[in-house]
């Protein structure tokens, strides 16, 4: 039985137009995300076989493969729900996401400062990667992280709450090589209700991290 399964999209392929066209959504979800799910499941099977046979020659590659595919699956599962055709703007107390808005201001000085940092982080990832807004439990603040090829510049206990996919497969068919234009356009479809729910849930879990005295 497969450990991981491809989640269904929370909207139809055309829901995010004109920011992301239907062809990209279909290929991105049905092909690329599905490949990460399959890769994670296949790697788990290979690790099981290695344990059964006691053959560990490929352990480094298998562990990297598991991290790569599992991170890809997790990040994409967040990504789909982070977007909505009715999104955009900025989080406001009037929309019921005041706690998130306050946290962004406290952590980055202003929404404009946060937006600029996440935009730059996503647009300047080396090669393929992600820009991520994450809750960091040691400080209780929000931070921006860069993820390279699904692995990289992250705090080990941080929880992603908003992710911008900067891999070429996320935008190339529509934006060609203009990654910055795609990242800028992404702000028009951010689902702040979803981000706020993830932020609240992450805050509730911060006591599971054992802190050194």
CSV table of C-alpha atoms in Angstrom, one decimal:
chain,number,residue,atom,x,y,z
A,1,UNK,CA,0.0,0.0,0.0
A,2,UNK,CA,1.4,3.4,-0.9
A,3,UNK,CA,2.3,5.6,2.0
A,4,UNK,CA,1.8,8.9,0.1
A,5,UNK,CA,-1.0,9.8,-2.3
A,6,UNK,CA,-1.6,12.7,-4.7
A,7,UNK,CA,-4.1,15.1,-3.2
A,8,UNK,CA,-6.9,16.5,-5.4
A,9,UNK,CA,-6.8,20.1,-6.4
A,10,UNK,CA,-9.1,22.3,-4.4
A,11,UNK,CA,-10.3,24.0,-7.6
A,12,UNK,CA,-10.5,23.3,-11.3
A,13,UNK,CA,-7.6,23.9,-13.7
A,14,UNK,CA,-8.8,27.3,-14.8
A,15,UNK,CA,-9.5,28.7,-11.4
A,16,UNK,CA,-6.3,30.8,-11.2
A,17,UNK,CA,-6.4,32.5,-14.6
A,18,UNK,CA,-5.0,34.8,-15.7
A,19,UNK,CA,-2.1,34.4,-13.2
A,20,UNK,CA,-1.6,30.7,-14.0
A,21,UNK,CA,-3.2,29.2,-17.1
A,22,UNK,CA,-5.0,25.8,-17.0
A,23,UNK,CA,-2.3,23.9,-19.0
A,24,UNK,CA,0.3,24.7,-16.3
A,25,UNK,CA,-2.0,23.7,-13.5
A,26,UNK,CA,-2.8,20.4,-15.1
A,27,UNK,CA,0.8,19.5,-16.0
A,28,UNK,CA,2.1,20.8,-12.7
A,29,UNK,CA,-0.3,18.8,-10.5
A,30,UNK,CA,-1.0,15.7,-12.6
A,31,UNK,CA,2.5,15.1,-13.8
A,32,UNK,CA,5.1,16.9,-11.6
A,33,UNK,CA,3.4,16.6,-8.2
A,34,UNK,CA,2.4,13.0,-9.0
A,35,UNK,CA,6.1,12.2,-9.8
A,36,UNK,CA,7.2,13.4,-6.4
A,37,UNK,CA,4.5,11.2,-4.7
A,38,UNK,CA,5.7,8.2,-6.8
A,39,UNK,CA,9.3,9.0,-6.1
A,40,UNK,CA,8.7,9.1,-2.3
A,41,UNK,CA,6.8,5.8,-2.3
A,42,UNK,CA,9.4,4.1,-4.6
A,43,UNK,CA,12.3,5.2,-2.4
A,44,UNK,CA,10.6,3.9,0.8
A,45,UNK,CA,10.3,0.5,-1.0
A,46,UNK,CA,14.0,0.6,-1.9
A,47,UNK,CA,14.9,1.5,1.7
A,48,UNK,CA,12.8,-1.4,2.9
A,49,UNK,CA,14.6,-3.7,0.5
A,50,UNK,CA,18.0,-2.4,1.7
A,51,UNK,CA,17.0,-3.1,5.4
A,52,UNK,CA,15.8,-6.6,4.5
A,53,UNK,CA,18.9,-7.5,2.6
A,54,UNK,CA,21.4,-5.5,4.7
A,55,UNK,CA,22.7,-3.9,1.6
A,56,UNK,CA,23.6,-0.3,2.3
A,57,UNK,CA,25.8,0.7,-0.6
A,58,UNK,CA,23.1,3.1,-1.9
A,59,UNK,CA,22.0,4.6,1.4
A,60,UNK,CA,23.3,8.2,0.8
A,61,UNK,CA,21.5,8.4,-2.6
A,62,UNK,CA,18.3,6.8,-1.2
A,63,UNK,CA,18.1,9.2,1.8
A,64,UNK,CA,18.7,12.2,-0.5
A,65,UNK,CA,16.0,10.8,-2.9
A,66,UNK,CA,13.5,10.5,0.0
A,67,UNK,CA,14.1,14.0,1.2
A,68,UNK,CA,13.8,15.4,-2.3
A,69,UNK,CA,10.6,13.6,-3.3
A,70,UNK,CA,8.9,14.0,0.1
A,71,UNK,CA,9.7,17.7,0.4
A,72,UNK,CA,8.4,18.1,-3.1
A,73,UNK,CA,5.2,16.4,-2.2
A,74,UNK,CA,4.7,18.4,1.0
A,75,UNK,CA,5.5,21.8,-0.5
A,76,UNK,CA,3.2,21.2,-3.5
A,77,UNK,CA,0.4,20.0,-1.1
A,78,UNK,CA,0.7,23.4,0.7
A,79,UNK,CA,1.1,25.3,-2.6
A,80,UNK,CA,-2.2,24.3,-4.1
A,81,UNK,CA,-4.1,25.5,-1.0
A,82,UNK,CA,-2.1,28.7,-0.7
A,83,UNK,CA,-3.8,29.9,-3.8
A,84,UNK,CA,-7.3,31.0,-4.8
A,85,UNK,CA,-8.9,32.8,-7.6
A,86,UNK,CA,-10.4,35.2,-5.1
A,87,UNK,CA,-7.2,35.9,-3.3
A,88,UNK,CA,-4.5,38.6,-3.4
A,89,UNK,CA,-4.1,41.9,-1.6
A,90,UNK,CA,-2.8,41.7,1.9
A,91,UNK,CA,-4.0,40.1,5.1
A,92,UNK,CA,-6.4,42.4,7.0
A,93,UNK,CA,-8.1,42.2,10.4
A,94,UNK,CA,-11.4,43.0,8.6
A,95,UNK,CA,-11.0,39.7,6.7
A,96,UNK,CA,-10.5,37.7,9.9
A,97,UNK,CA,-6.8,37.3,9.5
A,98,UNK,CA,-5.6,40.0,11.9
A,99,UNK,CA,-3.3,37.7,13.9
A,100,UNK,CA,-1.4,36.8,10.7
A,101,UNK,CA,-1.3,40.5,9.7
A,102,UNK,CA,0.1,41.5,13.1
A,103,UNK,CA,2.7,38.7,13.0
A,104,UNK,CA,3.9,39.8,9.6
A,105,UNK,CA,4.3,43.4,10.7
A,106,UNK,CA,6.0,42.4,13.9
A,107,UNK,CA,8.4,40.0,12.1
A,108,UNK,CA,9.2,42.1,9.0
A,109,UNK,CA,8.4,45.7,10.0
A,110,UNK,CA,5.6,46.0,7.4
A,111,UNK,CA,3.7,44.0,4.9
A,112,UNK,CA,5.6,45.8,2.1
A,113,UNK,CA,8.9,44.8,3.6
A,114,UNK,CA,7.7,41.2,3.9
A,115,UNK,CA,6.4,41.1,0.4
A,116,UNK,CA,9.7,42.5,-1.0
A,117,UNK,CA,11.8,39.9,0.9
A,118,UNK,CA,9.7,36.9,-0.1
A,119,UNK,CA,9.6,38.1,-3.7
A,120,UNK,CA,13.4,38.4,-3.8
A,121,UNK,CA,13.9,35.1,-2.0
A,122,UNK,CA,11.7,33.2,-4.4
A,123,UNK,CA,13.1,35.0,-7.5
A,124,UNK,CA,16.7,34.5,-6.7
A,125,UNK,CA,16.8,30.8,-5.6
A,126,UNK,CA,19.8,29.3,-7.4
A,127,UNK,CA,18.5,26.9,-10.1
A,128,UNK,CA,15.2,25.4,-9.0
A,129,UNK,CA,13.5,26.1,-5.7
A,130,UNK,CA,11.0,27.9,-3.5
A,131,UNK,CA,10.5,31.0,-1.5
A,132,UNK,CA,8.8,30.2,1.8
A,133,UNK,CA,7.2,32.0,4.7
A,134,UNK,CA,7.6,29.9,7.7
A,135,UNK,CA,6.8,30.0,11.5
A,136,UNK,CA,10.0,29.5,13.5
A,137,UNK,CA,9.1,28.2,17.0
A,138,UNK,CA,12.3,29.1,18.9
A,139,UNK,CA,11.7,32.8,18.4
A,140,UNK,CA,7.9,32.6,17.8
A,141,UNK,CA,8.3,34.8,14.7
A,142,UNK,CA,7.8,34.4,11.0
A,143,UNK,CA,10.8,34.1,8.8
A,144,UNK,CA,11.5,33.9,5.0
A,145,UNK,CA,13.4,30.9,3.8
A,146,UNK,CA,14.8,29.7,0.4
A,147,UNK,CA,14.5,26.0,-0.5
A,148,UNK,CA,16.9,24.8,-3.2
A,149,UNK,CA,15.7,21.7,-5.2
A,150,UNK,CA,13.3,20.9,-2.2
A,151,UNK,CA,16.3,20.9,0.2
A,152,UNK,CA,18.3,23.8,1.5
A,153,UNK,CA,18.3,27.1,3.6
A,154,UNK,CA,15.7,26.1,6.2
A,155,UNK,CA,15.5,26.1,10.0
A,156,UNK,CA,15.0,22.5,11.1
A,157,UNK,CA,11.9,23.2,13.2
A,158,UNK,CA,10.3,25.8,11.0
A,159,UNK,CA,6.8,25.2,9.5
A,160,UNK,CA,6.0,26.5,6.0
A,161,UNK,CA,2.7,28.5,5.9
A,162,UNK,CA,3.1,30.2,2.5
A,163,UNK,CA,5.1,28.8,-0.4
A,164,UNK,CA,6.0,30.2,-3.8
A,165,UNK,CA,7.1,27.6,-6.4
A,166,UNK,CA,10.0,29.0,-8.4
A,167,UNK,CA,10.7,25.9,-10.4
A,168,UNK,CA,10.5,26.4,-14.2
A,169,UNK,CA,7.7,23.9,-14.5
A,170,UNK,CA,5.5,26.2,-12.4
A,171,UNK,CA,5.6,29.1,-14.9
A,172,UNK,CA,7.7,28.5,-18.1
A,173,UNK,CA,4.9,27.7,-20.5
A,174,UNK,CA,3.3,31.1,-19.7
A,175,UNK,CA,6.0,33.4,-18.4
A,176,UNK,CA,9.0,31.9,-20.4
A,177,UNK,CA,12.2,32.8,-18.5
A,178,UNK,CA,10.7,35.7,-16.7
A,179,UNK,CA,10.6,34.2,-13.2
A,180,UNK,CA,10.3,37.6,-11.5
A,181,UNK,CA,7.2,38.4,-13.5
A,182,UNK,CA,5.6,35.1,-12.3
A,183,UNK,CA,6.5,35.7,-8.6
A,184,UNK,CA,5.1,39.2,-8.8
A,185,UNK,CA,1.9,37.9,-10.4
A,186,UNK,CA,1.6,35.2,-7.7
A,187,UNK,CA,0.6,37.8,-5.1
A,188,UNK,CA,-2.7,38.2,-6.8
A,189,UNK,CA,-3.8,34.7,-5.9
A,190,UNK,CA,-2.5,34.3,-2.4
A,191,UNK,CA,-5.1,32.7,-0.2
A,192,UNK,CA,-4.6,34.5,3.1
A,193,UNK,CA,-7.4,32.5,4.8
A,194,UNK,CA,-5.3,29.4,4.2
A,195,UNK,CA,-2.1,31.0,5.3
A,196,UNK,CA,-3.7,32.3,8.5
A,197,UNK,CA,-5.0,28.8,9.4
A,198,UNK,CA,-1.5,27.3,8.8
A,199,UNK,CA,0.1,30.1,11.0
A,200,UNK,CA,-2.4,29.5,13.8
A,201,UNK,CA,-1.9,25.7,13.7
A,202,UNK,CA,1.9,26.1,13.7
A,203,UNK,CA,1.8,28.3,16.7
A,204,UNK,CA,-0.3,25.7,18.6
A,205,UNK,CA,2.4,23.1,17.9
A,206,UNK,CA,5.4,25.1,19.0
A,207,UNK,CA,5.6,23.4,22.4
A,208,UNK,CA,6.5,20.0,20.8
A,209,UNK,CA,10.1,21.3,20.2
A,210,UNK,CA,12.3,20.3,23.1
A,211,UNK,CA,14.5,23.3,24.0
A,212,UNK,CA,17.9,23.0,25.5
A,213,UNK,CA,18.2,24.6,28.9
